[in-house]
Short mmCIF file of C-alpha atoms in Angstrom, two decimals:
data_model
loop_
_atom_site.label_atom_id
_atom_site.label_comp_id
_atom_site.label_asym_id
_atom_site.label_seq_id
_atom_site.Cartn_x
_atom_site.Cartn_y
_atom_site.Cartn_z
CA MET I 1 67.41 -44.14 -15.07
CA PRO I 2 65.60 -45.55 -12.41
CA PRO I 3 63.61 -43.66 -10.27
CA PHE I 4 66.07 -42.14 -6.91
CA HIS I 5 63.43 -42.35 -3.79
CA THR I 6 64.04 -41.08 -0.67
CA ILE I 7 66.75 -43.69 1.47
CA ASP I 8 64.98 -42.93 4.79
CA LEU I 9 62.04 -41.45 4.89
CA SER I 10 59.07 -42.07 2.51
CA ALA I 11 56.91 -39.40 0.41
CA GLU I 12 54.11 -39.90 3.00
CA GLU I 13 56.34 -39.15 6.00
CA ILE I 14 57.71 -36.01 4.51
CA LEU I 15 54.46 -35.10 4.15
CA GLN I 16 53.33 -35.55 7.57
CA ARG I 17 56.25 -34.09 9.07
CA ILE I 18 55.91 -30.99 7.08
CA GLY I 19 52.58 -30.70 8.36
CA ASN I 20 49.47 -27.92 7.81
CA ARG I 21 52.19 -25.19 6.54
CA VAL I 22 51.76 -26.51 2.96
CA LYS I 23 48.45 -28.60 1.66
CA ASP I 24 48.29 -32.34 1.12
CA VAL I 25 46.39 -32.53 -1.86
CA THR I 26 47.25 -36.26 -2.73
CA SER I 27 43.47 -37.15 -2.18
CA GLU I 28 42.78 -34.54 -4.38
CA LEU I 29 44.31 -35.97 -7.57
CA ASP I 30 42.27 -37.53 -9.88
CA LEU I 31 44.57 -40.11 -10.77
CA ALA I 32 42.65 -41.50 -13.54
CA ASN I 33 43.22 -38.71 -15.55
CA CYS I 34 46.60 -38.17 -14.70
CA GLU I 35 48.86 -39.12 -17.81
CA ALA I 36 51.26 -42.07 -17.60
CA HIS I 37 53.75 -40.67 -19.46
CA ARG I 38 56.29 -37.61 -18.25
CA ARG I 39 55.73 -34.14 -20.47
CA ALA I 40 59.07 -33.11 -19.48
CA ALA I 41 62.06 -34.06 -17.33
CA GLY I 42 62.80 -30.78 -15.80
CA GLY I 43 65.68 -29.22 -13.71
CA PHE I 44 64.70 -31.41 -10.50
CA GLY I 45 62.40 -34.11 -11.48
CA ASP I 46 59.98 -35.50 -14.11
CA VAL I 47 56.88 -33.17 -14.90
CA TYR I 48 53.62 -34.83 -15.51
CA PHE I 49 50.13 -33.47 -16.62
CA GLY I 50 46.89 -34.19 -14.63
CA TYR I 51 43.95 -33.29 -13.38
CA LEU I 52 42.52 -32.38 -9.79
CA ARG I 53 39.08 -33.85 -8.86
CA ASP I 54 37.25 -30.34 -9.45
CA GLY I 55 38.79 -30.38 -13.03
CA THR I 56 41.77 -28.23 -12.31
CA PRO I 57 44.86 -29.22 -14.94
CA VAL I 58 47.90 -29.10 -12.83
CA ALA I 59 51.65 -29.84 -13.56
CA ILE I 60 52.84 -32.65 -11.42
CA LYS I 61 56.75 -32.15 -10.48
CA CYS I 62 57.83 -35.33 -8.84
CA LEU I 63 60.87 -34.34 -6.79
CA GLU I 64 64.18 -36.77 -6.39
CA ILE I 65 64.75 -35.84 -2.60
CA THR I 66 66.98 -37.55 -0.21
CA ILE I 67 66.13 -36.69 3.74
CA GLN I 68 67.69 -39.55 6.04
CA ARG I 69 66.42 -39.68 9.68
CA GLY I 70 68.21 -38.26 12.55
CA PRO I 71 68.89 -34.76 13.68
CA GLU I 72 70.32 -33.59 10.43
CA GLY I 73 67.26 -34.90 8.58
CA SER I 74 65.15 -32.83 10.92
CA SER I 75 67.19 -29.56 10.33
CA VAL I 76 66.67 -30.16 6.83
CA MET I 77 63.13 -31.04 6.64
CA GLU I 78 62.29 -27.65 8.78
CA GLY I 79 64.45 -25.97 6.19
CA PHE I 80 62.75 -27.50 2.98
CA ALA I 81 59.45 -26.90 4.75
CA ASN I 82 60.03 -23.31 5.52
CA GLU I 83 60.83 -22.93 1.64
CA VAL I 84 57.89 -24.46 0.11
CA TYR I 85 55.72 -22.69 2.97
CA ALA I 86 56.91 -19.81 1.43
CA TRP I 87 56.49 -20.47 -2.26
CA SER I 88 52.75 -21.57 -1.20
CA LYS I 89 52.41 -17.71 -0.03
CA CYS I 90 53.77 -15.83 -2.88
CA ASN I 91 51.17 -14.08 -4.96
CA HIS I 92 52.11 -12.67 -8.16
CA PRO I 93 51.28 -12.60 -11.65
CA ASN I 94 54.66 -13.60 -12.94
CA ILE I 95 55.47 -16.14 -10.64
CA ALA I 96 54.00 -19.94 -11.01
CA ARG I 97 51.53 -21.03 -8.08
CA LEU I 98 52.56 -23.59 -5.74
CA ILE I 99 48.62 -25.49 -4.82
CA GLY I 100 50.40 -27.79 -2.78
CA LEU I 101 52.44 -31.13 -2.38
CA ALA I 102 51.26 -34.68 -3.27
CA THR I 103 52.59 -38.21 -3.13
CA PHE I 104 52.60 -39.29 -6.79
CA ARG I 105 53.98 -42.67 -8.04
CA GLN I 106 55.41 -43.08 -4.38
CA GLN I 107 57.85 -39.81 -4.76
CA LEU I 108 56.89 -36.51 -3.06
CA ALA I 109 55.32 -33.72 -5.75
CA MET I 110 55.09 -30.57 -6.36
CA ILE I 111 51.25 -29.76 -7.64
CA SER I 112 50.75 -26.16 -9.53
CA PRO I 113 48.42 -24.99 -12.12
CA TRP I 114 49.22 -26.46 -15.50
CA ILE I 115 50.42 -23.30 -17.64
CA GLY I 116 49.13 -23.71 -21.68
CA GLY I 117 52.28 -22.10 -23.17
CA LEU I 118 55.84 -23.17 -23.96
CA ASP I 119 58.86 -22.30 -21.68
CA LEU I 120 60.33 -18.96 -22.98
CA TYR I 121 63.74 -20.69 -24.32
CA GLY I 122 61.81 -22.68 -27.17
CA LEU I 123 59.41 -19.72 -27.99
CA LEU I 124 62.81 -17.34 -28.20
CA ARG I 125 64.00 -19.53 -31.31
CA THR I 126 60.51 -19.44 -33.01
CA GLU I 127 58.84 -16.45 -32.27
CA ALA I 128 60.09 -13.16 -34.12
CA TRP I 129 59.35 -10.64 -31.00
CA THR I 130 60.60 -7.05 -31.36
CA ILE I 131 63.42 -5.60 -29.12
CA GLU I 132 60.10 -3.82 -27.11
CA GLU I 133 58.38 -7.10 -27.07
CA ARG I 134 61.64 -8.91 -25.46
CA TYR I 135 62.40 -5.83 -23.11
CA ARG I 136 58.75 -6.15 -21.61
CA ILE I 137 59.29 -9.86 -21.04
CA CYS I 138 62.74 -8.89 -19.31
CA THR I 139 61.19 -6.25 -17.28
CA GLN I 140 58.04 -8.75 -16.02
CA THR I 141 60.97 -11.40 -15.28
CA VAL I 142 62.91 -8.86 -12.83
CA GLU I 143 59.85 -7.83 -11.56
CA ALA I 144 58.98 -11.71 -10.60
CA VAL I 145 62.79 -12.27 -8.85
CA ALA I 146 62.31 -8.85 -7.21
CA TYR I 147 59.26 -9.92 -5.76
CA LEU I 148 60.72 -13.16 -4.79
CA HIS I 149 63.64 -11.43 -3.11
CA LYS I 150 61.36 -9.47 -1.34
CA GLU I 151 59.86 -12.22 0.18
CA ASN I 152 63.35 -13.37 0.93
CA ILE I 153 63.14 -16.52 -1.49
CA VAL I 154 66.08 -17.36 -3.49
CA HIS I 155 65.09 -18.85 -6.70
CA GLY I 156 68.58 -20.37 -7.61
CA ASP I 157 68.21 -21.21 -11.06
CA LEU I 158 67.26 -18.65 -13.36
CA LYS I 159 67.40 -19.23 -16.96
CA THR I 160 64.65 -19.26 -19.70
CA ARG I 161 63.98 -22.88 -19.81
CA ASN I 162 62.72 -21.94 -15.97
CA ILE I 163 60.23 -18.84 -17.26
CA LEU I 164 56.91 -20.41 -18.98
CA MET I 165 54.56 -18.30 -21.02
CA SER I 166 51.01 -18.55 -20.54
CA ASP I 167 48.53 -18.63 -23.33
CA GLU I 168 48.00 -14.92 -23.03
CA GLY I 169 51.80 -14.10 -23.24
CA VAL I 170 52.18 -13.70 -19.16
CA PRO I 171 55.84 -15.01 -18.18
CA GLN I 172 55.66 -17.09 -15.18
CA LEU I 173 58.70 -17.94 -13.06
CA ILE I 174 58.60 -21.78 -12.11
CA ASP I 175 61.27 -24.62 -10.76
CA PHE I 176 62.23 -22.98 -7.29
CA GLY I 177 64.77 -25.86 -6.59
CA CYS I 178 68.37 -24.82 -6.74
CA SER I 179 68.27 -22.98 -3.58
CA ILE I 180 66.64 -25.76 -1.61
CA ILE I 181 69.14 -28.17 -2.81
CA ARG I 182 72.07 -26.01 -1.73
CA GLU I 183 70.73 -24.52 1.62
CA HIS I 184 69.02 -27.80 2.74
CA SER I 185 71.11 -30.46 1.05
CA LEU I 186 68.10 -31.94 -0.55
CA ARG I 187 69.42 -33.79 -3.88
CA PHE I 188 67.34 -33.66 -6.77
CA ARG I 189 68.06 -35.24 -9.98
CA SER I 190 68.77 -33.15 -12.90
CA SER I 191 69.79 -33.70 -16.25
CA THR I 192 70.21 -30.37 -17.22
CA ARG I 193 72.98 -29.34 -15.13
CA GLY I 194 75.47 -28.56 -17.69
CA TYR I 195 73.54 -26.48 -19.66
CA THR I 196 72.90 -24.07 -16.56
CA VAL I 197 76.38 -23.44 -16.17
CA ASN I 198 76.39 -20.73 -18.61
CA TRP I 199 74.08 -18.44 -16.09
CA VAL I 200 75.37 -19.59 -12.82
CA ALA I 201 77.22 -16.94 -10.69
CA PRO I 202 81.09 -17.46 -10.29
CA GLU I 203 80.74 -17.71 -6.70
CA ILE I 204 78.17 -20.85 -7.00
CA LEU I 205 81.09 -22.72 -8.97
CA GLU I 206 83.23 -22.32 -5.97
CA GLY I 207 80.81 -23.91 -4.00
CA SER I 208 78.66 -20.92 -2.18
CA HIS I 209 75.32 -21.38 -1.38
CA PRO I 210 72.97 -19.41 -3.73
CA THR I 211 71.88 -16.01 -2.58
CA HIS I 212 70.33 -12.94 -3.70
CA GLY I 213 73.04 -11.56 -5.37
CA SER I 214 73.91 -14.83 -7.36
CA ASP I 215 70.23 -14.48 -8.85
CA VAL I 216 70.72 -11.09 -10.13
CA TYR I 217 73.98 -12.47 -11.92
CA SER I 218 71.42 -15.19 -13.70
CA LEU I 219 69.06 -12.79 -14.14
CA GLY I 220 71.32 -10.42 -15.90
CA MET I 221 72.17 -13.68 -18.18
CA THR I 222 68.55 -14.29 -18.47
CA ILE I 223 67.99 -10.88 -19.80
CA LEU I 224 70.95 -11.27 -22.41
CA GLU I 225 69.06 -14.74 -23.40
CA ILE I 226 65.99 -12.92 -23.87
CA MET I 227 66.96 -10.08 -25.98
CA THR I 228 69.55 -12.37 -28.11
CA GLY I 229 67.39 -15.59 -28.55
CA GLU I 230 71.04 -17.37 -27.57
CA ILE I 231 72.23 -18.78 -24.31
CA PRO I 232 75.16 -17.04 -22.99
CA TYR I 233 78.34 -18.04 -24.29
CA ALA I 234 76.78 -19.31 -27.09
CA GLY I 235 79.91 -19.47 -29.16
CA LEU I 236 81.67 -21.80 -26.79
CA ALA I 237 81.49 -25.64 -27.12
CA GLY I 238 80.67 -27.23 -23.62
CA ILE I 239 80.90 -26.49 -20.27
CA TRP I 240 84.78 -27.47 -20.09
CA SER I 241 85.03 -23.94 -22.09
CA VAL I 242 82.19 -22.00 -20.22
CA VAL I 243 83.62 -23.04 -16.52
CA PRO I 244 87.12 -20.89 -17.17
CA LYS I 245 85.71 -17.84 -19.10
CA ILE I 246 83.01 -17.54 -15.96
CA MET I 247 85.98 -18.05 -13.42
CA GLU I 248 88.56 -15.77 -14.80
CA GLY I 249 85.68 -12.95 -15.47
CA THR I 250 85.44 -12.94 -19.36
CA LEU I 251 81.70 -11.57 -19.97
CA PRO I 252 79.62 -12.60 -22.95
CA ASP I 253 80.32 -10.21 -25.85
CA ARG I 254 78.13 -7.69 -26.96
CA SER I 255 75.98 -8.50 -29.77
CA PRO I 256 76.25 -5.30 -32.42
CA LYS I 257 73.01 -6.62 -33.84
CA HIS I 258 71.06 -6.59 -30.42
CA PHE I 259 72.96 -3.94 -28.11
CA PRO I 260 74.10 -1.83 -30.81
CA ASP I 261 76.70 0.95 -29.93
CA GLY I 262 75.69 4.05 -29.82
CA ASN I 263 71.71 3.72 -29.52
CA PRO I 264 70.86 5.02 -25.81
CA GLN I 265 68.42 2.03 -24.63
CA ALA I 266 70.84 -0.71 -25.84
CA ASP I 267 73.82 1.46 -24.23
CA HIS I 268 71.86 1.77 -20.86
CA LEU I 269 70.71 -1.76 -20.69
CA TRP I 270 74.30 -3.21 -21.74
CA ALA I 271 75.48 -1.03 -19.03
CA LEU I 272 73.39 -2.40 -16.27
CA LEU I 273 74.00 -6.17 -17.36
CA THR I 274 78.37 -5.25 -17.54
CA GLY I 275 78.53 -3.19 -14.17
CA ALA I 276 75.79 -3.68 -11.63
CA CYS I 277 74.48 -7.60 -12.30
CA TRP I 278 77.85 -9.29 -13.64
CA VAL I 279 79.57 -7.67 -10.84
CA ARG I 280 82.05 -10.16 -9.42
CA GLY I 281 81.47 -9.72 -5.76
CA PRO I 282 77.92 -10.62 -4.96
CA ASN I 283 77.34 -7.90 -2.48
CA GLU I 284 78.08 -5.12 -5.17
CA ARG I 285 75.72 -6.21 -7.63
CA ILE I 286 72.63 -4.19 -8.19
CA SER I 287 69.55 -5.57 -6.26
CA ALA I 288 66.63 -6.76 -8.18
CA ALA I 289 64.11 -4.12 -6.90
CA GLU I 290 66.92 -1.55 -7.74
CA LEU I 291 67.36 -3.24 -11.32
CA LEU I 292 63.53 -3.02 -12.02
CA GLU I 293 63.36 0.75 -11.18
CA LYS I 294 65.91 1.43 -13.77
CA MET I 295 64.86 -1.26 -16.58
CA LYS I 296 61.00 0.58 -15.80
CA GLU I 297 62.55 4.14 -16.35
CA GLN I 298 64.02 3.11 -19.89
CA LEU I 299 60.84 1.48 -20.84
CA ASN I 300 58.85 4.89 -20.15
CA ASN I 301 61.60 6.38 -22.16
CA ARG I 302 61.07 4.28 -25.19
#
């Protein structure tokens, strides 16, 4: 698929209009040592490995973005700038840091530190983590989402593919993109949108914008994925089998292996998922902060 560039505003113009809210690090990229071939095709653009001139290894995420000139485009730009600015100010051990924005290969790119580990999706299928280790990863992930929501940031695409594990074994959230797309009408390309359906809240499928509530729903599905090592609705073939189940309110089956009946910890977590995270109404769902508190209580009792 050929690259998709902005129709009216170039990457350089977008950076100029964002102004000083987010640092332009184009001149700091060591282009001679940035890899020519992508490392990954992420949720909203290709990811390249490169370096800053000071030797810092970085991830270069090219965004496929459309912003037209005119009043509507200006409004979109303002919203985009505000959200990226908010991310650049995040300071949490479980959230990937945004160094700045840049122009790379005539595209707008987000620059963040390169995290040496693999994504959690792949590791779940190769690592023999104990239940306790998986629960701790879940708790750290919830902690990151609670922090984002406290800062009034919606992630919008929570799943294990968007959680990287550092070489030190610390999970870090990446890919702050869906909320930007849906809230500000920016169009990023995604080759994996079909797979995302397994984690998405029913109101999103109905066309609603991502919210804290929809994040919590997806967070619950991500917790399920971490604990079981399988994607939600793993037994169903294709998105057209999954979507009707989500819309009719059919929840994933409880795995006896990972959530044995009669086990206090398993019963407690399953009750949180089914009775708090996956409630139909987004405003009726538990907050990420409340979920974190309840999970930490259970962690201390283990």
